[in-house]
Coordinates of C-alpha atoms in Angstrom, one line a residue:
M1 CA -9.7 14.8 31.2
P2 CA -6.0 14.2 29.7
R3 CA -5.4 12.7 26.3
S4 CA -3.3 9.8 28.3
V5 CA -6.3 8.8 30.4
I6 CA -8.9 9.1 27.9
R7 CA -7.0 6.7 26.0
R8 CA -6.5 4.4 28.8
L9 CA -10.0 4.3 29.4
A10 CA -10.9 3.6 25.9
L11 CA -8.3 0.8 25.5
V12 CA -9.2 -0.8 28.7
A13 CA -13.2 -0.6 27.2
A14 CA -11.6 -2.4 23.9
F15 CA -9.7 -4.5 25.9
L16 CA -12.8 -5.8 28.0
V17 CA -14.5 -6.1 24.4
A18 CA -12.2 -8.3 23.0
V19 CA -11.8 -10.8 25.9
T20 CA -15.8 -11.3 24.9
A21 CA -15.7 -12.1 21.3
C22 CA -12.3 -14.0 22.1
S23 CA -14.6 -16.7 23.5
V24 CA -15.9 -17.7 20.7
T25 CA -13.7 -19.8 18.1
P26 CA -13.0 -18.2 14.9
Q27 CA -14.1 -19.9 11.8
G28 CA -11.3 -20.6 9.4
G29 CA -8.5 -20.2 12.0
G30 CA -7.2 -21.6 15.4
S31 CA -9.0 -21.3 18.5
A32 CA -9.2 -18.3 20.3
P33 CA -6.2 -17.5 22.9
P34 CA -6.7 -17.2 26.7
A35 CA -8.0 -14.0 28.1
E36 CA -4.7 -13.4 30.2
G37 CA -2.6 -13.7 26.9
P38 CA -2.0 -11.6 23.8
Q39 CA -3.9 -13.1 20.9
Q40 CA -1.4 -14.3 18.1
V41 CA -1.8 -12.7 14.4
R42 CA 0.2 -13.1 11.4
L43 CA 0.2 -10.5 8.8
Q44 CA 1.3 -11.4 5.2
L45 CA 3.3 -8.4 3.6
Q46 CA 3.5 -8.4 -0.6
W47 CA 7.3 -7.3 -0.5
F48 CA 10.1 -7.6 1.9
K49 CA 10.0 -5.1 4.9
Q50 CA 10.5 -1.6 3.6
G51 CA 9.0 1.7 4.1
Q52 CA 5.9 1.0 1.9
F53 CA 5.1 -0.7 5.4
A54 CA 6.4 1.0 8.3
G55 CA 3.0 1.7 9.8
Y56 CA 2.9 -1.8 10.7
I57 CA 6.0 -2.1 11.8
A58 CA 5.8 0.9 14.1
A59 CA 2.5 -0.6 15.2
V60 CA 4.4 -3.5 16.4
E61 CA 7.4 -1.6 17.6
Q62 CA 5.4 1.4 19.8
G63 CA 3.3 -1.2 21.1
F64 CA 0.1 -0.3 19.5
Y65 CA -1.0 -3.9 18.5
A66 CA 0.5 -4.9 22.2
E67 CA -2.5 -2.4 24.0
R68 CA -5.4 -4.2 21.9
G69 CA -4.0 -7.7 22.9
L70 CA -2.3 -8.6 20.1
D71 CA 1.1 -10.4 19.6
V72 CA 1.7 -9.5 15.7
E73 CA 3.8 -11.3 13.4
I74 CA 4.7 -9.1 10.2
L75 CA 5.2 -11.6 7.5
E76 CA 7.8 -10.7 4.7
G77 CA 6.7 -11.0 0.9
G78 CA 8.6 -11.5 -1.9
V79 CA 8.8 -12.2 -5.8
D80 CA 7.1 -15.8 -5.2
I81 CA 4.8 -14.6 -2.5
V82 CA 1.5 -14.1 -3.6
P83 CA -0.3 -12.0 0.1
Q84 CA -3.8 -12.9 -0.9
T85 CA -3.4 -16.5 -1.6
V86 CA -1.5 -16.9 1.9
L87 CA -4.5 -14.9 3.5
A88 CA -6.8 -17.7 1.2
Q89 CA -5.1 -20.4 1.9
G90 CA -5.0 -19.7 6.3
Q91 CA -1.4 -19.3 6.4
A92 CA -1.7 -15.7 7.5
D93 CA -4.9 -13.8 9.3
F94 CA -4.7 -10.3 7.7
A95 CA -2.7 -9.5 4.2
I96 CA -1.4 -6.6 2.2
A97 CA -2.1 -6.2 -1.4
W98 CA -3.1 -4.3 -3.9
V99 CA -6.9 -3.5 -4.9
P100 CA -6.8 -5.1 -8.4
K101 CA -4.1 -8.0 -7.7
A102 CA -6.7 -9.2 -5.0
L103 CA -9.6 -8.7 -6.8
A104 CA -8.6 -11.0 -9.7
S105 CA -7.7 -13.8 -7.2
R106 CA -11.0 -13.2 -5.1
E107 CA -12.8 -13.3 -9.0
Q108 CA -11.1 -16.9 -9.0
G109 CA -11.8 -18.1 -6.0
A110 CA -10.3 -16.7 -3.0
G111 CA -12.6 -15.8 -0.1
I112 CA -10.8 -12.3 1.2
T113 CA -12.3 -9.0 1.8
D114 CA -11.1 -5.2 1.5
V115 CA -11.4 -4.2 5.2
A116 CA -9.1 -1.0 5.2
Q117 CA -8.1 0.9 2.3
I118 CA -4.5 2.7 3.6
F119 CA -3.3 4.0 0.5
Q120 CA -5.6 6.4 -0.6
R121 CA -4.2 7.7 -3.3
S122 CA -1.6 5.3 -6.5
G123 CA 1.9 5.3 -6.2
T124 CA 2.9 4.7 -10.2
Y125 CA 4.7 6.5 -11.9
Q126 CA 5.6 6.6 -15.6
V127 CA 9.4 8.2 -15.7
A128 CA 11.6 9.5 -18.6
F129 CA 14.0 11.9 -18.9
A130 CA 13.1 15.5 -19.4
D131 CA 14.6 15.7 -23.0
K132 CA 12.4 12.9 -24.5
G133 CA 9.0 15.2 -24.2
I134 CA 7.6 12.8 -22.5
T135 CA 4.4 14.6 -20.4
T136 CA 1.5 13.2 -21.1
P137 CA 0.2 9.0 -21.8
A138 CA -0.1 10.4 -25.6
D139 CA 3.6 11.3 -25.4
L140 CA 4.5 7.6 -25.3
K141 CA 3.5 7.4 -29.3
G142 CA 6.9 5.7 -31.0
K143 CA 8.8 5.3 -27.7
K144 CA 9.9 2.4 -26.0
V145 CA 8.1 1.7 -22.9
G146 CA 9.0 -0.2 -19.8
N147 CA 6.8 -2.3 -17.4
W148 CA 6.9 -4.9 -15.2
G149 CA 3.9 -6.9 -16.0
F150 CA 2.8 -9.6 -13.6
G151 CA -0.3 -7.1 -12.9
N152 CA 1.2 -4.0 -12.6
E153 CA 0.7 -2.7 -15.7
F154 CA -3.4 -1.9 -15.9
E155 CA -2.9 1.6 -15.6
L156 CA -0.4 2.2 -17.6
F157 CA -2.4 0.7 -20.5
A158 CA -5.4 2.2 -19.5
G159 CA -3.7 5.5 -19.4
M160 CA -2.7 4.9 -22.8
T161 CA -6.1 3.7 -24.0
K162 CA -7.5 6.7 -22.7
A163 CA -5.3 9.0 -24.6
G164 CA -5.9 7.3 -28.2
L165 CA -3.1 4.8 -28.5
T166 CA -3.4 1.0 -28.8
P167 CA -0.6 0.0 -26.8
A168 CA 0.1 -3.1 -28.7
T169 CA 0.8 -1.3 -31.7
D170 CA 1.5 2.5 -30.9
V171 CA 4.8 1.7 -28.7
T172 CA 7.1 -0.8 -28.3
L173 CA 6.6 -2.7 -25.0
V174 CA 9.5 -3.9 -22.9
Q175 CA 9.7 -6.2 -20.1
Q176 CA 11.6 -4.0 -17.4
Q177 CA 13.3 -5.3 -14.0
F178 CA 11.9 -3.9 -10.8
D179 CA 14.9 -1.2 -10.8
M180 CA 15.7 1.6 -13.0
Q181 CA 18.8 0.4 -15.0
A182 CA 16.6 0.4 -18.5
L183 CA 16.0 4.0 -18.3
L184 CA 19.5 5.2 -17.0
S185 CA 21.1 3.5 -19.7
G186 CA 19.0 4.8 -22.1
E187 CA 17.3 1.4 -23.4
I188 CA 13.9 2.5 -22.8
D189 CA 12.3 5.8 -22.9
A190 CA 9.5 5.6 -20.2
A191 CA 9.6 3.2 -17.3
Q192 CA 7.6 2.6 -14.5
A193 CA 8.5 3.3 -10.9
M194 CA 6.4 3.0 -7.4
S195 CA 6.7 7.2 -6.4
Y196 CA 8.6 6.1 -3.3
N197 CA 10.8 3.2 -4.6
E198 CA 12.2 3.2 -8.2
Y199 CA 11.7 7.1 -8.6
A200 CA 14.0 7.6 -5.9
Q201 CA 16.5 5.5 -7.7
V202 CA 17.1 7.7 -10.3
L203 CA 17.8 10.5 -7.9
E204 CA 20.3 8.3 -6.0
A205 CA 22.3 7.9 -9.3
T206 CA 25.2 10.1 -10.6
N207 CA 24.5 12.4 -13.7
P208 CA 27.6 11.4 -15.7
A209 CA 27.3 15.1 -17.3
T210 CA 27.8 16.8 -14.1
G211 CA 29.0 14.4 -11.7
Q212 CA 26.3 15.0 -9.1
L213 CA 23.7 13.0 -8.2
Y214 CA 20.3 13.5 -10.8
Q215 CA 17.8 16.1 -9.8
P216 CA 13.5 15.6 -10.4
S217 CA 14.0 18.5 -13.2
D218 CA 15.9 16.2 -14.8
F219 CA 13.0 13.8 -15.3
S220 CA 9.3 13.9 -16.4
V221 CA 6.9 12.1 -14.1
I222 CA 3.3 10.5 -15.5
D223 CA 1.1 10.3 -12.6
W224 CA -2.1 8.1 -13.0
N225 CA -4.0 9.8 -10.4
E226 CA -3.7 12.8 -12.5
T227 CA -4.9 11.0 -15.6
G228 CA -7.9 9.4 -13.9
T229 CA -6.9 5.7 -14.6
A230 CA -5.3 5.1 -11.1
M231 CA -5.9 2.1 -9.1
L232 CA -5.9 1.5 -5.5
Q233 CA -3.4 -0.6 -4.0
D234 CA -2.0 -1.1 -0.4
A235 CA -5.2 -2.7 1.6
I236 CA -6.0 -4.6 4.7
W237 CA -7.4 -7.9 3.7
A238 CA -9.3 -10.2 5.6
S239 CA -10.5 -13.8 4.9
T240 CA -14.4 -13.3 3.8
E241 CA -15.5 -16.7 5.8
R242 CA -13.8 -15.5 9.0
L243 CA -15.8 -12.5 9.0
Q244 CA -18.9 -14.3 9.9
D245 CA -17.5 -15.2 13.6
P246 CA -17.9 -12.6 16.1
A247 CA -14.4 -13.2 17.6
Y248 CA -12.7 -12.5 14.3
Q249 CA -14.8 -9.4 13.3
D250 CA -13.6 -7.8 16.8
L251 CA -10.0 -9.1 15.7
T252 CA -10.1 -7.2 12.8
T253 CA -10.9 -4.1 14.4
R254 CA -8.7 -4.3 16.8
F255 CA -5.9 -4.7 14.4
I256 CA -7.3 -2.1 12.2
A257 CA -6.9 0.6 14.9
G258 CA -3.6 -0.4 16.1
S259 CA -2.4 -0.4 12.7
L260 CA -3.9 3.1 11.9
E261 CA -2.1 4.1 15.3
G262 CA 0.9 2.9 13.9
W263 CA 0.5 4.9 10.5
A264 CA -0.7 8.3 12.5
Y265 CA 2.9 7.6 14.4
C266 CA 4.7 7.2 11.1
R267 CA 3.1 10.7 10.1
D268 CA 4.4 12.7 12.8
N269 CA 7.6 10.9 13.5
V270 CA 9.2 9.8 10.1
E271 CA 12.7 9.8 10.7
S272 CA 11.8 7.7 14.0
C273 CA 9.8 5.0 11.4
R274 CA 12.9 5.2 9.0
D275 CA 14.9 4.0 11.8
M276 CA 12.5 1.2 12.5
V277 CA 12.5 -0.2 9.0
V278 CA 16.6 0.1 9.0
A279 CA 16.3 -2.2 12.3
A280 CA 13.7 -4.9 10.6
G281 CA 16.7 -5.5 8.0
S282 CA 15.6 -3.5 4.9
T283 CA 18.4 -4.3 2.6
L284 CA 17.7 -0.7 1.4
G285 CA 19.6 2.5 2.8
A286 CA 18.7 5.0 5.1
S287 CA 18.1 8.0 3.1
H288 CA 15.8 5.4 0.9
Q289 CA 13.9 4.5 3.5
L290 CA 13.4 7.9 5.1
W291 CA 12.4 8.9 1.3
Q292 CA 10.0 5.8 0.9
V293 CA 8.2 6.7 4.5
N294 CA 8.1 9.8 3.7
E295 CA 5.9 9.3 -0.3
V296 CA 4.1 6.7 1.2
N297 CA 3.0 9.4 4.0
K298 CA 1.8 11.2 0.9
L299 CA -0.3 8.3 -0.3
I300 CA -2.3 7.8 2.8
W301 CA -3.1 11.6 4.2
P302 CA -4.6 13.8 4.2
S303 CA -7.3 11.5 4.8
P304 CA -11.0 13.6 5.4
D305 CA -13.1 10.4 6.2
G306 CA -10.1 8.4 8.4
A307 CA -7.5 6.7 7.6
G308 CA -8.0 3.3 6.1
S309 CA -11.6 4.3 4.8
I310 CA -12.3 2.7 1.6
D311 CA -14.1 5.5 -1.2
E312 CA -16.7 4.6 -3.2
A313 CA -15.7 6.3 -5.8
A314 CA -11.9 5.5 -5.6
W315 CA -13.4 1.6 -5.7
T316 CA -15.5 2.2 -8.8
Q317 CA -12.5 3.5 -10.9
T318 CA -10.1 1.0 -9.8
V319 CA -13.3 -1.8 -10.6
Q320 CA -13.8 0.3 -14.1
V321 CA -10.1 0.5 -15.3
A322 CA -10.0 -3.5 -13.9
R323 CA -12.8 -4.2 -16.2
T324 CA -11.8 -2.4 -19.4
A325 CA -8.0 -1.8 -19.6
V326 CA -6.6 -4.4 -22.1
N327 CA -2.8 -5.6 -21.5
A328 CA -0.4 -6.6 -24.3
D329 CA -1.6 -9.8 -24.1
G330 CA -5.6 -8.7 -24.5
Q331 CA -6.4 -9.5 -20.9
T332 CA -8.0 -7.3 -17.7
V333 CA -7.7 -7.7 -14.7
L334 CA -11.3 -8.7 -13.9
T335 CA -13.9 -10.4 -16.1
R336 CA -16.9 -9.0 -14.3
D337 CA -17.6 -6.5 -11.3
P338 CA -16.7 -7.8 -7.8
D339 CA -19.6 -9.1 -4.9
A340 CA -20.8 -6.8 -2.3
E341 CA -18.2 -9.0 0.0
A342 CA -15.3 -7.7 -1.9
H343 CA -15.1 -4.6 0.3
T344 CA -16.6 -3.2 3.8
N345 CA -16.1 -0.2 5.4
T346 CA -17.4 -1.9 9.0
Y347 CA -14.1 -2.3 10.7
V348 CA -12.3 0.8 9.6
Q349 CA -15.1 2.8 11.0
R350 CA -15.7 0.9 14.4
A351 CA -11.6 1.3 14.1
L352 CA -11.7 4.6 13.3
D353 CA -14.4 5.3 16.4
Q354 CA -11.9 3.6 19.1
L355 CA -8.9 5.8 17.9
R356 CA -11.5 9.7 18.1
G357 CA -12.0 8.3 21.2
E358 CA -8.1 8.1 22.5
G359 CA -7.7 11.2 21.1
V360 CA -5.4 9.9 17.9
D361 CA -5.2 12.3 14.9
V362 CA -7.1 10.1 12.4
T363 CA -7.6 12.6 9.3
G364 CA -4.2 14.2 9.1
E365 CA -5.9 17.8 8.2
G366 CA -2.4 19.8 8.2
Y367 CA -0.1 17.3 6.6
Q368 CA 2.6 18.7 5.4
P369 CA 5.8 16.1 4.3
I370 CA 9.1 16.8 5.1
E371 CA 12.0 17.4 2.7
V372 CA 14.5 14.8 2.4
T373 CA 17.7 15.1 0.6
L374 CA 18.9 11.6 -0.9
N375 CA 22.4 10.1 -0.8
P376 CA 24.1 7.9 -3.3
G377 CA 22.7 4.6 -3.8
G378 CA 20.0 6.1 -0.9
A379 CA 22.9 5.2 1.5

């Protein structure tokens, strides 16, 4: 049977399930929509629209949510927006947030559950000029080390501690802006960067010695995935209370399925997703967004257990770092282990089963990133 036919039959079956489930009033939210109309859904991002969220934008633009009876509104994040708090307060149906930050909010009373772990790997780097000789966490001793704070610093502090350094005394800590200017100007020796964003910014800058753009060989990178202190980042979070309701359970499954299909589309259509992100209003340039979508794909694919699956070993490592890593203020992210309702694979597995039935590749076994050429300033 052709894939298109299988897909249509599977979507019809999913819609019939949705119609049945939507006859129940969701807890903690508004009443369910009538069966003949799409169900309104609000997704809260943790930052402004950019390639980091391309899969959700693609799911809207390509109709993957609509095919599942959903009308999804994507709410931009920002400096003063805490997505898990927006979700916990009932102002969104789902939110995208880093696991340690969301778990800290949960420990403080936010009723939220990780229902799909989109990023399977950490995207956080510590970047230095190659001539500084900083290739391992131990090499940071005696150096000026930048970090953003706001809960973004714990992989760095865990990495230094594991290397035998005392972060408060063995390095000079510098509050870093959300850019790479302090590194490029020589104010700090090593800067925090996301693989899909700030690292590209240094490669979009002009090397004054050559008059050409900097090259990767001009820098050294510490990748926390390689040191054993990486923490899980972008995940889809749902309301713990509303997950008691069969209608919201079904909504969660359909939303995850549409989101994962969006990410599968961006895996196979990087340039198309770049264009959608740019059209969505990103203030970053086209080459920067192409880099970003490509690098984010590397954090998702391949995913042998299926995209969005929560790997228990990675979860445990994240919790361990959150419990033990101490920042400059002597604080840890968590003071105790999260309870069993903090995460579940129940709904992502249902979504994956649906997508497999529709013929969607949910593992990306043969995934290969594309080659991206950056332009000055990311234009």
